XYZ file of C-alpha atoms in Angstrom:
758
model
C 103.007 100.141 112.061
C 104.001 103.473 113.431
C 106.046 104.756 116.331
C 105.700 107.273 119.078
C 108.645 109.271 120.320
C 111.310 107.579 122.409
C 109.908 109.373 125.432
C 106.877 107.119 125.223
C 109.087 104.077 125.577
C 110.017 104.949 129.140
C 106.577 103.648 130.037
C 107.687 100.168 129.074
C 110.004 99.998 132.069
C 107.126 100.794 134.378
C 104.528 98.475 132.894
C 106.540 95.482 131.783
C 105.664 93.483 134.880
C 101.979 93.743 133.998
C 102.386 92.303 130.504
C 101.615 88.641 129.747
C 104.410 86.206 130.512
C 106.906 85.805 127.686
C 106.602 82.556 125.789
C 109.856 80.841 124.950
C 110.546 78.960 121.727
C 107.491 80.414 119.974
C 109.161 79.594 116.685
C 108.590 75.917 117.434
C 104.849 76.341 116.798
C 104.834 74.446 113.531
C 101.852 72.755 111.949
C 102.102 68.947 111.928
C 102.061 67.049 108.647
C 98.683 65.568 109.567
C 96.106 66.813 112.022
C 95.756 64.422 114.973
C 92.175 63.661 115.964
C 92.889 65.425 119.236
C 93.539 68.657 117.316
C 90.844 68.773 114.632
C 91.372 72.498 113.985
C 94.583 71.521 112.177
C 92.569 69.708 109.518
C 93.130 71.833 106.421
C 90.004 70.389 104.784
C 87.806 72.331 107.212
C 86.943 75.946 106.501
C 88.595 78.734 108.480
C 85.471 79.516 110.515
C 85.065 75.936 111.708
C 88.755 75.614 112.503
C 88.709 78.849 114.515
C 85.646 77.674 116.467
C 87.312 74.382 117.328
C 90.594 75.997 118.336
C 89.006 78.625 120.565
C 86.966 75.940 122.302
C 90.224 74.144 123.148
C 92.027 77.246 124.469
C 92.467 78.292 128.041
C 91.670 81.906 128.840
C 95.381 82.648 129.241
C 95.953 81.319 125.735
C 93.185 83.534 124.394
C 94.846 86.543 125.974
C 98.146 85.442 124.464
C 96.973 85.860 120.851
C 95.381 89.275 121.393
C 98.450 90.999 122.838
C 101.513 92.077 120.872
C 105.077 93.109 121.661
C 107.429 95.476 119.868
C 110.135 93.680 117.910
C 113.057 96.100 118.040
C 115.564 97.063 120.711
C 115.657 100.713 121.755
C 118.115 100.384 124.579
C 118.369 101.337 127.347
C 114.650 102.091 127.436
C 113.298 98.973 125.764
C 114.452 95.434 125.039
C 112.548 93.462 122.444
C 110.692 90.225 123.091
C 113.229 87.377 122.763
C 111.040 85.436 120.317
C 110.546 88.386 118.008
C 112.618 88.848 114.884
C 115.293 91.446 115.481
C 114.536 95.017 114.346
C 110.993 94.103 113.365
C 107.617 95.757 113.831
C 106.287 93.328 116.384
C 105.486 89.876 117.660
C 102.443 88.071 119.034
C 103.078 84.776 120.791
C 101.564 81.549 119.499
C 100.110 78.559 121.317
C 102.503 75.679 120.637
C 100.398 72.991 122.347
C 97.595 73.745 119.869
C 99.826 74.130 116.813
C 99.079 77.863 116.565
C 102.139 79.784 115.331
C 103.308 83.138 116.561
C 102.716 86.258 114.532
C 105.889 87.892 113.267
C 105.007 91.352 111.979
C 106.838 93.527 109.483
C 106.260 96.895 107.918
C 105.058 97.838 105.333
C 103.530 98.627 101.966
C 106.688 98.993 99.885
C 108.712 96.103 101.277
C 110.214 94.509 104.360
C 111.277 97.358 106.623
C 113.679 97.518 109.538
C 112.833 99.187 112.843
C 114.724 100.545 115.815
C 118.403 101.210 116.231
C 119.694 98.354 114.050
C 119.433 100.210 110.788
C 120.571 98.387 107.666
C 120.155 95.001 109.384
C 118.281 93.475 106.477
C 118.611 94.681 102.884
C 115.408 94.180 100.932
C 113.703 95.224 97.712
C 111.638 98.399 97.815
C 108.657 98.945 95.581
C 107.900 102.482 94.472
C 105.796 104.443 96.947
C 102.154 103.434 97.256
C 101.051 106.612 95.487
C 103.401 105.671 92.639
C 101.881 102.219 92.304
C 98.468 103.904 92.222
C 99.824 106.103 89.409
C 100.348 103.005 87.253
C 96.549 102.494 87.147
C 97.545 98.859 86.593
C 96.098 96.427 89.160
C 97.921 93.459 87.644
C 101.260 95.202 88.180
C 100.254 96.160 91.725
C 99.438 92.532 92.487
C 102.802 91.380 91.134
C 104.552 93.915 93.356
C 102.547 92.784 96.364
C 103.420 89.159 95.642
C 107.092 90.105 95.484
C 107.267 91.946 98.811
C 105.069 89.282 100.399
C 107.560 86.637 99.307
C 110.420 88.625 100.810
C 108.410 88.922 104.022
C 107.835 85.150 104.148
C 111.464 84.402 103.281
C 112.485 86.744 106.092
C 110.375 84.861 108.641
C 107.353 87.188 108.749
C 103.743 86.070 108.441
C 102.050 89.434 109.001
C 102.778 92.402 106.736
C 101.533 95.815 107.853
C 100.671 97.000 104.358
C 97.562 98.162 102.518
C 97.531 101.948 103.032
C 94.267 103.161 101.502
C 93.665 106.549 103.168
C 92.423 109.128 100.682
C 94.521 112.226 100.001
C 92.413 114.935 101.623
C 95.452 116.970 102.619
C 98.223 117.155 99.973
C 100.731 118.235 102.633
C 100.198 114.989 104.583
C 103.571 113.415 105.274
C 102.258 109.894 104.605
C 100.486 110.479 101.297
C 103.311 108.614 99.588
C 102.170 105.405 101.319
C 98.597 105.614 100.072
C 96.487 105.054 96.947
C 95.479 108.546 95.884
C 92.327 110.632 96.231
C 89.564 108.572 94.614
C 87.692 105.730 96.374
C 87.502 103.459 93.322
C 91.113 103.904 92.185
C 92.528 103.578 95.702
C 90.300 100.621 96.537
C 91.144 98.706 93.366
C 94.880 99.365 93.443
C 95.440 98.687 97.143
C 93.264 95.560 96.952
C 95.478 94.232 94.164
C 98.608 94.691 96.257
C 96.974 93.008 99.267
C 95.972 90.029 97.118
C 99.567 89.745 95.996
C 100.947 89.861 99.534
C 98.454 87.292 100.827
C 99.187 84.928 97.924
C 102.261 84.028 99.982
C 100.033 82.538 102.688
C 100.640 85.380 105.080
C 98.399 88.083 106.536
C 98.222 91.608 105.165
C 96.595 94.443 107.007
C 94.648 97.293 105.480
C 95.222 100.672 107.146
C 94.839 103.222 108.701
C 91.169 102.886 109.526
C 89.902 105.573 109.187
C 90.045 109.225 108.067
C 93.729 109.381 108.960
C 94.520 112.305 106.654
C 97.329 114.276 108.306
C 100.337 113.724 110.544
C 100.162 117.039 112.417
C 98.665 116.170 115.798
C 98.080 112.632 114.602
C 97.671 111.220 118.126
C 95.012 113.747 119.154
C 93.328 115.216 116.061
C 89.627 114.495 115.549
C 88.558 113.957 111.942
C 85.033 115.343 112.030
C 82.685 114.396 109.214
C 79.076 113.435 108.638
C 78.116 109.833 108.024
C 76.978 110.289 104.423
C 80.197 112.063 103.447
C 82.348 109.448 105.192
C 80.470 106.516 103.640
C 80.858 108.030 100.168
C 84.562 108.791 100.412
C 87.162 107.349 102.782
C 85.026 104.504 104.060
C 84.015 103.566 100.521
C 87.683 103.224 99.569
C 88.188 100.829 102.489
C 85.006 98.971 101.594
C 86.031 98.450 97.973
C 89.515 97.299 98.970
C 88.260 94.909 101.663
C 85.666 93.347 99.367
C 88.182 92.830 96.582
C 91.085 91.459 98.635
C 89.845 90.115 101.992
C 92.734 91.491 104.067
C 92.884 89.346 107.159
C 93.511 92.277 109.494
C 92.407 95.899 109.699
C 94.684 98.357 111.489
C 92.782 101.114 113.268
C 94.304 104.572 113.218
C 95.761 107.019 115.744
C 93.310 109.838 115.167
C 89.904 110.379 116.670
C 86.810 110.263 114.458
C 84.045 112.640 115.498
C 85.630 112.898 118.926
C 86.256 109.201 119.626
C 89.590 107.446 119.101
C 89.484 105.220 116.028
C 90.618 102.167 118.010
C 87.770 102.507 120.479
C 85.162 103.781 118.035
C 82.138 101.492 118.218
C 80.575 102.981 115.087
C 83.705 102.488 112.984
C 84.645 99.025 114.221
C 81.438 97.285 115.208
C 78.757 98.997 113.156
C 80.487 99.807 109.869
C 83.292 97.256 109.625
C 81.956 94.150 111.314
C 78.198 94.493 110.957
C 77.628 96.500 107.791
C 80.554 95.089 105.823
C 80.471 91.646 107.415
C 84.206 91.698 108.073
C 85.457 88.396 109.520
C 89.088 89.241 110.215
C 90.555 90.969 113.256
C 91.236 94.595 114.111
C 94.715 95.395 115.389
C 95.697 98.739 116.837
C 98.351 100.950 115.374
C 101.469 101.122 117.523
C 100.417 103.379 120.400
C 96.804 103.801 119.246
C 95.077 101.839 122.033
C 93.785 104.022 124.871
C 91.736 101.604 126.979
C 90.987 97.990 127.802
C 87.254 97.240 128.160
C 86.173 100.282 126.156
C 88.393 99.383 123.199
C 87.540 95.682 123.348
C 83.813 96.324 123.515
C 84.106 98.820 120.668
C 85.634 96.170 118.409
C 89.414 96.230 118.851
C 90.636 92.621 118.768
C 94.394 92.858 119.259
C 96.659 95.383 120.958
C 99.877 95.939 119.003
C 103.200 96.441 120.817
C 101.262 97.014 124.020
C 104.378 96.511 126.095
C 106.105 99.495 124.485
C 103.867 102.176 123.036
C 100.535 102.355 124.851
C 100.198 104.019 128.261
C 99.856 100.541 129.746
C 99.424 97.015 128.345
C 95.649 97.332 128.159
C 94.910 93.877 126.764
C 96.992 92.168 129.451
C 96.258 92.516 133.177
C 93.790 95.424 132.785
C 91.575 93.501 130.368
C 91.722 90.401 132.556
C 90.541 92.546 135.455
C 87.741 93.910 133.275
C 86.680 90.367 132.445
C 86.619 89.396 136.104
C 84.568 92.490 136.950
C 82.087 91.942 134.133
C 83.059 95.070 132.211
C 83.828 92.889 129.197
C 82.149 89.562 128.503
C 83.718 86.150 128.053
C 81.947 85.990 124.687
C 83.797 89.101 123.568
C 87.184 87.699 124.641
C 86.369 84.515 122.742
C 85.402 86.546 119.658
C 88.659 88.490 119.784
C 90.751 85.327 119.917
C 88.561 83.631 117.322
C 89.025 86.441 114.808
C 92.803 86.290 115.176
C 92.830 82.508 114.766
C 90.457 82.651 111.810
C 92.904 85.001 110.064
C 95.792 82.626 110.714
C 93.800 79.711 109.288
C 92.315 81.642 106.355
C 95.674 83.079 105.305
C 97.432 79.713 105.322
C 99.853 80.824 108.024
C 99.035 77.785 110.176
C 99.285 75.166 107.427
C 102.309 76.796 105.801
C 104.433 78.148 108.648
C 107.084 80.684 107.786
C 110.677 79.475 107.972
C 112.889 80.540 110.816
C 115.502 82.700 109.063
C 119.103 81.596 109.392
C 120.487 84.810 107.909
C 119.452 88.429 107.592
C 120.438 88.331 103.926
C 118.480 87.180 100.900
C 120.215 85.543 97.911
C 121.652 88.041 95.428
C 119.797 86.302 92.608
C 116.485 86.817 94.423
C 117.159 90.511 94.939
C 118.166 90.918 91.297
C 114.977 89.246 90.065
C 112.849 91.313 92.426
C 114.537 94.514 91.267
C 113.063 93.858 87.813
C 109.568 93.674 89.315
C 109.929 96.956 91.163
C 111.498 98.548 88.077
C 108.453 97.649 85.977
C 106.236 99.246 88.621
C 108.370 102.400 88.697
C 108.367 102.723 84.911
C 104.589 102.583 84.639
C 104.226 104.958 87.596
C 106.180 107.827 86.035
C 103.792 110.545 84.858
C 104.692 112.806 81.940
C 103.033 116.047 83.036
C 104.265 118.408 80.319
C 106.132 117.863 77.065
C 106.326 120.991 74.909
C 107.784 120.436 71.474
C 108.164 116.710 72.126
C 111.293 117.394 74.158
C 110.879 113.886 75.514
C 111.944 111.230 74.722
C 115.429 112.692 74.845
C 117.109 113.071 71.482
C 119.473 110.191 70.792
C 121.792 112.612 69.008
C 122.455 114.779 72.065
C 126.165 115.335 72.689
C 126.057 117.356 75.909
C 123.569 116.746 78.698
C 123.508 118.455 82.086
C 122.120 116.432 84.984
C 121.444 118.646 87.966
C 120.353 118.149 91.565
C 118.737 115.714 94.005
C 121.813 113.458 94.331
C 120.924 112.038 90.904
C 124.583 111.131 90.472
C 124.235 108.353 93.034
C 120.618 107.483 93.764
C 116.924 108.215 94.252
C 115.070 109.340 97.360
C 112.622 107.232 99.412
C 109.923 108.226 101.894
C 110.612 108.089 105.612
C 109.124 106.569 108.745
C 108.114 103.046 109.653
C 107.780 101.986 106.005
C 111.482 102.590 105.313
C 113.106 99.706 103.458
C 116.884 99.564 103.600
C 118.647 98.864 100.299
C 121.084 96.248 99.152
C 124.343 97.968 98.362
C 124.005 100.434 101.220
C 122.865 104.027 101.305
C 123.749 106.152 98.311
C 124.153 109.290 100.432
C 125.618 109.287 103.928
C 125.239 111.661 106.836
C 121.844 113.171 106.081
C 119.581 114.580 108.763
C 117.498 113.505 110.501
C 119.597 110.436 111.180
C 117.070 109.066 113.671
C 113.289 108.880 113.808
C 111.469 109.788 111.613
C 114.647 109.347 109.567
C 117.063 108.309 108.431
C 116.831 109.914 105.012
C 117.610 107.169 102.506
C 118.637 107.387 98.861
C 118.591 104.045 97.086
C 121.794 103.345 95.124
C 120.198 103.459 91.670
C 121.776 106.396 89.878
C 119.824 108.206 87.132
C 123.093 109.811 86.013
C 124.861 106.475 85.519
C 121.813 105.004 83.777
C 121.776 107.945 81.360
C 125.523 107.817 80.802
C 125.191 104.154 79.836
C 122.664 105.176 77.178
C 124.823 108.045 75.854
C 128.317 106.503 75.713
C 129.522 109.076 73.178
C 127.993 112.113 74.836
C 129.214 114.341 77.636
C 126.767 113.801 80.522
C 127.843 116.055 83.399
C 126.452 116.336 86.925
C 126.036 119.384 89.154
C 124.511 119.130 92.625
C 122.205 122.100 92.005
C 122.899 123.848 95.294
C 124.198 126.957 93.493
C 121.582 128.164 90.970
C 124.103 130.305 89.078
C 126.575 127.450 88.688
C 123.816 125.085 87.578
C 122.576 127.655 85.055
C 126.084 128.008 83.623
C 126.315 124.250 83.062
C 122.849 124.248 81.491
C 123.799 127.053 79.111
C 126.776 124.997 77.924
C 124.625 121.883 77.311
C 122.154 120.849 74.627
C 119.757 119.437 77.229
C 119.344 120.160 80.914
C 117.749 117.646 83.270
C 116.950 119.036 86.699
C 116.143 116.452 89.356
C 114.209 117.939 92.268
C 113.056 116.072 95.355
C 111.102 116.521 98.549
C 111.513 114.170 101.495
C 108.224 113.435 103.228
C 107.789 111.124 106.149
C 105.496 109.677 108.740
C 104.920 111.898 111.808
C 105.569 115.216 110.005
C 103.543 117.085 107.400
C 105.098 119.230 104.711
C 105.022 122.912 105.667
C 104.482 123.954 102.073
C 103.835 122.502 98.628
C 106.886 124.322 97.285
C 110.040 122.325 96.748
C 112.507 122.639 99.650
C 116.197 123.565 99.638
C 115.890 126.457 97.149
C 115.203 124.018 94.320
C 112.547 126.258 92.751
C 115.233 128.916 92.265
C 117.610 126.385 90.703
C 114.970 125.193 88.250
C 114.088 128.769 87.333
C 117.744 129.656 86.723
C 118.414 126.551 84.641
C 115.268 127.025 82.542
C 116.214 130.656 81.935
C 119.580 129.479 80.637
C 118.331 126.581 78.499
C 114.849 126.267 76.974
C 115.380 122.528 76.628
C 115.021 121.916 80.362
C 113.365 118.788 81.713
C 112.338 118.651 85.372
C 112.201 115.247 87.066
C 110.264 115.384 90.330
C 110.964 112.787 93.011
C 108.311 113.519 95.607
C 105.695 111.810 97.754
C 102.808 113.865 96.419
C 101.829 117.096 94.690
C 104.045 120.169 94.565
C 103.438 123.605 93.097
C 105.530 124.728 90.129
C 106.192 128.472 89.896
C 108.649 127.754 87.065
C 106.275 125.610 84.976
C 105.916 128.008 82.018
C 109.700 128.206 81.593
C 110.530 124.500 81.336
C 110.024 122.269 78.336
C 108.990 119.065 80.082
C 108.076 117.786 83.540
C 107.848 114.223 84.768
C 106.675 113.044 88.189
C 108.703 110.003 89.234
C 107.467 109.835 92.867
C 109.689 107.725 95.163
C 110.599 105.110 92.547
C 112.106 102.371 94.717
C 115.085 100.062 94.442
C 115.570 100.371 90.660
C 114.299 103.917 90.332
C 117.300 105.389 88.537
C 117.132 102.799 85.780
C 113.364 103.226 85.473
C 113.651 107.002 85.119
C 116.327 106.707 82.440
C 114.249 104.230 80.439
C 111.243 106.550 80.432
C 113.266 109.691 79.657
C 114.955 108.026 76.703
C 111.769 106.412 75.419
C 112.815 102.797 75.885
C 109.390 102.451 77.497
C 106.343 104.654 77.099
C 105.403 107.278 79.643
C 102.213 105.640 80.866
C 101.621 106.834 84.440
C 98.546 108.885 85.256
C 97.987 111.124 88.273
C 96.139 109.477 91.196
C 95.953 112.886 92.860
C 95.252 116.458 91.763
C 98.152 118.904 91.634
C 96.855 122.306 92.837
C 98.165 125.629 91.599
C 98.319 126.968 95.149
C 97.490 126.007 98.721
C 94.865 128.764 98.488
C 92.817 126.366 96.349
C 92.664 123.683 99.061
C 89.633 123.147 101.320
C 91.891 124.139 104.227
C 94.632 126.512 103.017
C 96.075 126.533 106.535
C 96.996 123.137 107.942
C 94.955 122.479 111.077
C 96.885 121.900 114.282
C 99.989 123.897 113.410
C 101.163 125.722 116.516
C 99.180 123.564 118.936
C 100.925 122.366 122.060
C 101.935 118.704 122.037
C 98.995 116.594 123.172
C 96.457 119.413 122.823
C 93.226 118.098 121.351
C 91.915 119.763 118.209
C 89.452 119.092 115.405
C 89.592 119.124 111.620
C 86.347 119.866 109.804
C 86.181 117.472 106.863
C 82.606 118.494 106.193
C 84.089 121.481 104.352
C 84.572 119.214 101.353
C 82.695 116.184 102.676
C 82.929 113.487 100.029
C 84.191 115.957 97.421
C 87.806 114.879 97.860
C 90.480 115.851 95.361
C 89.267 116.382 91.807
C 85.684 116.455 93.040
C 86.490 119.551 95.107
C 87.997 121.299 92.079
C 85.006 120.340 89.944
C 82.520 121.432 92.598
C 84.206 124.790 93.171
C 85.110 125.291 89.487
C 88.798 125.679 90.337
C 91.374 125.047 87.623
C 94.090 122.697 88.934
C 97.704 122.783 87.902
C 97.333 119.198 86.668
C 94.068 117.284 87.000
C 93.411 113.861 88.453
C 93.985 111.187 85.805
C 96.305 113.381 83.742
C 99.356 111.981 82.039
C 100.844 112.298 78.567
C 102.221 109.483 76.423
C 104.843 109.235 73.739
C 102.237 107.517 71.616
C 98.880 108.778 70.428
C 95.520 107.178 71.178
C 91.958 107.739 70.033
C 88.637 106.666 71.541
C 85.475 105.746 69.677
C 82.333 103.630 69.834
C 81.276 104.564 73.363
C 78.132 102.760 74.511
C 76.459 102.527 77.911
C 73.721 100.091 78.834
C 71.742 99.672 82.043
C 70.160 96.486 83.378
C 68.704 97.076 86.815
C 71.458 98.590 88.944
C 74.211 97.392 86.585
C 75.721 99.734 84.010
C 78.034 98.318 81.360
C 80.270 100.644 79.381
C 82.118 99.691 76.178
C 84.420 101.625 73.858
C 87.332 101.220 71.451
C 90.872 102.414 72.082
C 93.116 102.730 69.017
C 96.810 103.470 68.845
C 96.931 106.075 66.074
C 100.589 106.863 66.658
C 103.805 105.460 65.231
C 105.067 103.636 68.317
C 103.760 101.065 70.778
C 102.467 102.452 74.011
C 100.121 102.207 76.959
C 97.037 104.264 77.634
C 94.583 104.605 80.501
C 91.059 105.418 79.288
C 88.903 106.607 82.185
C 85.129 106.532 82.614
C 83.289 109.132 84.710
C 79.611 109.228 85.597
C 77.348 112.227 86.287
C 73.642 112.489 87.180
C 71.745 114.927 84.957
C 69.707 116.035 87.963
C 72.763 116.605 90.158
C 72.485 115.894 93.859
C 75.904 114.286 94.338
C 78.845 115.547 96.340
C 80.379 116.780 93.084
C 79.482 116.870 89.388
C 81.117 113.527 88.545
C 82.797 110.408 89.886
C 85.379 108.055 88.484
C 83.459 104.915 87.563
C 86.064 102.743 85.855
C 89.405 102.560 84.075
C 91.554 100.149 82.123
C 95.228 100.174 81.232
C 95.742 98.965 77.671
C 98.911 98.180 75.732
C 98.693 98.632 71.983
C 100.979 98.294 68.988
C 100.779 101.007 66.324
C 97.472 100.764 64.462
C 95.998 98.258 66.936
C 92.530 98.622 68.434
C 91.151 97.111 71.646
C 87.514 96.962 72.680
C 87.209 97.660 76.396
C 84.177 96.727 78.471
C 83.741 97.899 82.052
C 80.999 97.301 84.619
C 80.286 100.169 87.007
C 79.958 99.285 90.673
C 76.375 100.304 91.522
C 77.486 102.179 94.641
C 79.252 104.637 92.352
C 75.809 105.431 90.938
C 74.192 105.824 94.350
C 73.968 108.072 97.366
C 74.072 106.928 100.978
C 70.710 106.741 102.747
C 71.298 107.187 106.483
C 67.723 106.305 107.371
C 67.630 103.066 105.389
C 71.312 102.306 106.129
C 71.983 101.470 102.528
C 72.581 102.862 99.070
C 69.953 104.528 96.919
C 70.079 105.023 93.151
C 67.844 107.843 91.946
C 65.800 107.302 88.792
C 66.784 109.459 85.859
C 69.339 110.075 83.154
C 73.059 109.829 83.766
C 75.956 110.781 81.519
C 78.763 108.317 81.013
C 81.863 110.215 79.917
C 85.085 108.813 78.456
C 88.422 110.547 78.442
C 92.105 110.618 79.306
C 91.694 112.536 82.585
C 89.019 114.041 84.795
C 89.308 117.251 82.764
C 89.841 115.731 79.290
C 86.581 114.025 78.362
C 86.047 113.370 74.667
C 82.815 111.371 74.422
C 79.581 111.059 76.374
C 76.804 108.476 76.293
C 73.490 108.750 78.174
C 72.025 105.988 80.270
C 68.675 105.903 82.061
C 68.434 104.264 85.470
C 65.407 103.209 87.471
C 65.326 103.833 91.186
C 66.924 101.092 93.256
C 67.786 100.336 96.863
C 71.054 98.545 97.552
C 72.260 96.922 100.767
C 75.158 98.521 102.587
C 77.328 95.599 101.476
C 76.895 92.172 99.883
C 78.392 90.790 103.112
C 76.229 92.736 105.596
C 75.251 90.823 108.720
C-alpha cells in the first residue's frame, strides 16, 4: 500500500457521499461451525472455485459492489476519518457480507512486518524482518518462508487477513527509493525468494498480495511516469519475475502499480491485467489497485482491475462505487464483469482460508512479550544470512578476539540500526532508538530500531575498550581510530517510498569520515546499512566492507555475530554495485526537474531485458561488486559438474566441499549461455542452492533449470522458443567468478506461455 500527499485527501470530503454505505459490525462476519444447507458456499469440502460460484450467485448487486470497494484504515484528521470497522492506523478495509458469512478484509502493510499508517505512529509495536533486498541476499528460500510465516502470524494475531507484501519489482534503477522492499535484479532469484515469503505469509490462512505490477522501477514521478518497453524485453525480465513468483506461491491478490506502462496506467492496462496476467498466466485471484492508482471506473474494470483500494481517500473519486454502478446501468461495463470481479475476491477469501478461519478481533494493540522475543530470533537469523562480506583484506574479519581497543563510529550504532521509510515502516517494541529525526511525517518518520551494534560488540569484548564516536566530525573520528587497534565505521543511507536517492554516494559527509578513519587506521572495517547499492570512493583504503542492508528488529545483534565470526558471512549480492552512475543505462534519473503531475516517459528499451548484471556483461563494464558476490569466512571448492538435457529439461549436478577449517555456508550459482548468442545478454542465472557444510564435508547438489530460462519470447506464437544448439552451463560463486563449465546440447522446442494459460 502506498500513500499520496495529504493534499489528495481533501478529495475525500467532497466524494464521501458517493461512496458505498458503511457497514456496521463487519467484524461479526464469522464463519459458522458447520455450513447450513442454505449457505453451501461455507462447505469447506468444496473447492474455492465452486464456493465462489455459489456465493456470487447468492449475492445482491449491492453486495457485489461491497467486496470490490475499499476504504483507508487510518485517521488523517481533519481531512479524513477512517471507516469505523477498520482497524485503527491500518492500510485499509473492505466490508464483508455478514448474511452470507463473508468476512471483511482487514489490510496491513507490508513485506517486512505489520506496519502502522497515519498519524497514530507507534500504535502497534511489531517485529520487523530485514528489508526485502536483504532477504533476497540470503539466497535462502527456506529462511524467507520462515520470515514470511512469522510476519503473517503477527498480521493474523493483529486482526489482519490481507497483507500487502510480495514486492518483486526488479532493480532497474539503483537510486530507486523502494529498492529495499524488493527482491533484487534477476527474475529467477527475485521470483524464488519473494514466492517463498508469500508462501510463508499465506500459511497463516490469510491473503498476501504480490506487487507492484508492473515495471514500477522508480519513485520520481511515480504517479505519472510511463515505463516504456517492448513486449519481448518485458516478458523476459520484470514480467518473468512476477510469473515465477506467482506460479510458485499462488498469491491471492495482485496489486497493480501507480506508473503507466507504454502510455497506459497499470491499473487500467488491458494488456497487463487481462492478456498477460489472467489469460496467459491463468491467474485466478483478484487485482487490487495501489492506494491512489485507480483512474477510472468502466475503463479500469474492463481492463481487469477487480478491487479499488482506499477509494474513499486517495483516488480522484470512488470509481468502483456510484460511478461504476452508473456504468453498469448504462451498459459501459457488463453484469458478467461485475460478477467476475466479486467472484475473484471471494475465491481468494475461500482459497486462503480466511473464511473458514476468521481472524480474531484484537483486544489489545500489543503482542505478548514472549511472542516478540521468539520472533526476534527469526528475523535475526534472516539478518545474519543477509549480511554480505564484500571485501576482507588480510582476513581482518572476523574481528580478532584479542583486540583491546575498538572504535565504533557513526550511523547511531551506539543505539540502533536504520530501517527503510514509507508505507512499509514497522514500528519497534521498545520505542525508537533515535528521536527527533526529519522528516517526522510522510514519507517519514526516520526510524532506528533499538538493537545496538555497539552494545552487542561490548558484550562480546568485556575486557576491551569499545568506544563510540558519532562520526559527524571526520577529524575527531580519525583521532579515535588512530588510538584504537580496530576501527569500525557504520555508514547508512535512508531510502524511502516516494523519493529516489539523488546520488549513490553516502549522505551526510560519511564518505569523508570513512576516508579520514581509514587514513588513520589500516584496520578499518566499514559496515553499510543501506537499502541498495552505493559507490565507495574510499574502497582501496579500508580493510573490510560488509553490506548489512536494513537488518530489522535484531539487526545490531546480527551484525555483531557476523563481525565476530559467531556465524559465517554467507550473504550474496542480489544486485550489482556499480563503480559510478556513469555506468548505468540512464546516468541521469528521468523525471528530475519535471513539474508535479507532468507526464514523462522512461525508455527501458535501452537495456531491455538486460537488467543489472546482464547490462554489465553485455556492455563489458566492470562493476564495483558483481551480482552474486559475497565472501565467506570458510573456504569452498566445486567439482564434478555435469549437465544433462532431456527434451526441454536441463539437470545440473555438482559437488560442493568445505575445504576450510570452520563450518560455513556457501551459495553455488549456475549460469547458462547459448554458444550462438541471441539473448539479451551473454548469460542468465539458471539456479542456485545455499548449502551448510562442516569442515571437510561434501554435498552433491542437483538443480533443474526452468526451461523458460533457456528460451526466448516469441511474440508471434505467444510463447517461449528454445533454439537448437549447444549451451554452456557455468558454475561459480558469482556472476563474474565462474570456475567450471559443462556443455549441453538442446533440440528446438516450443513452450506455452505458462502451464496455467487459458
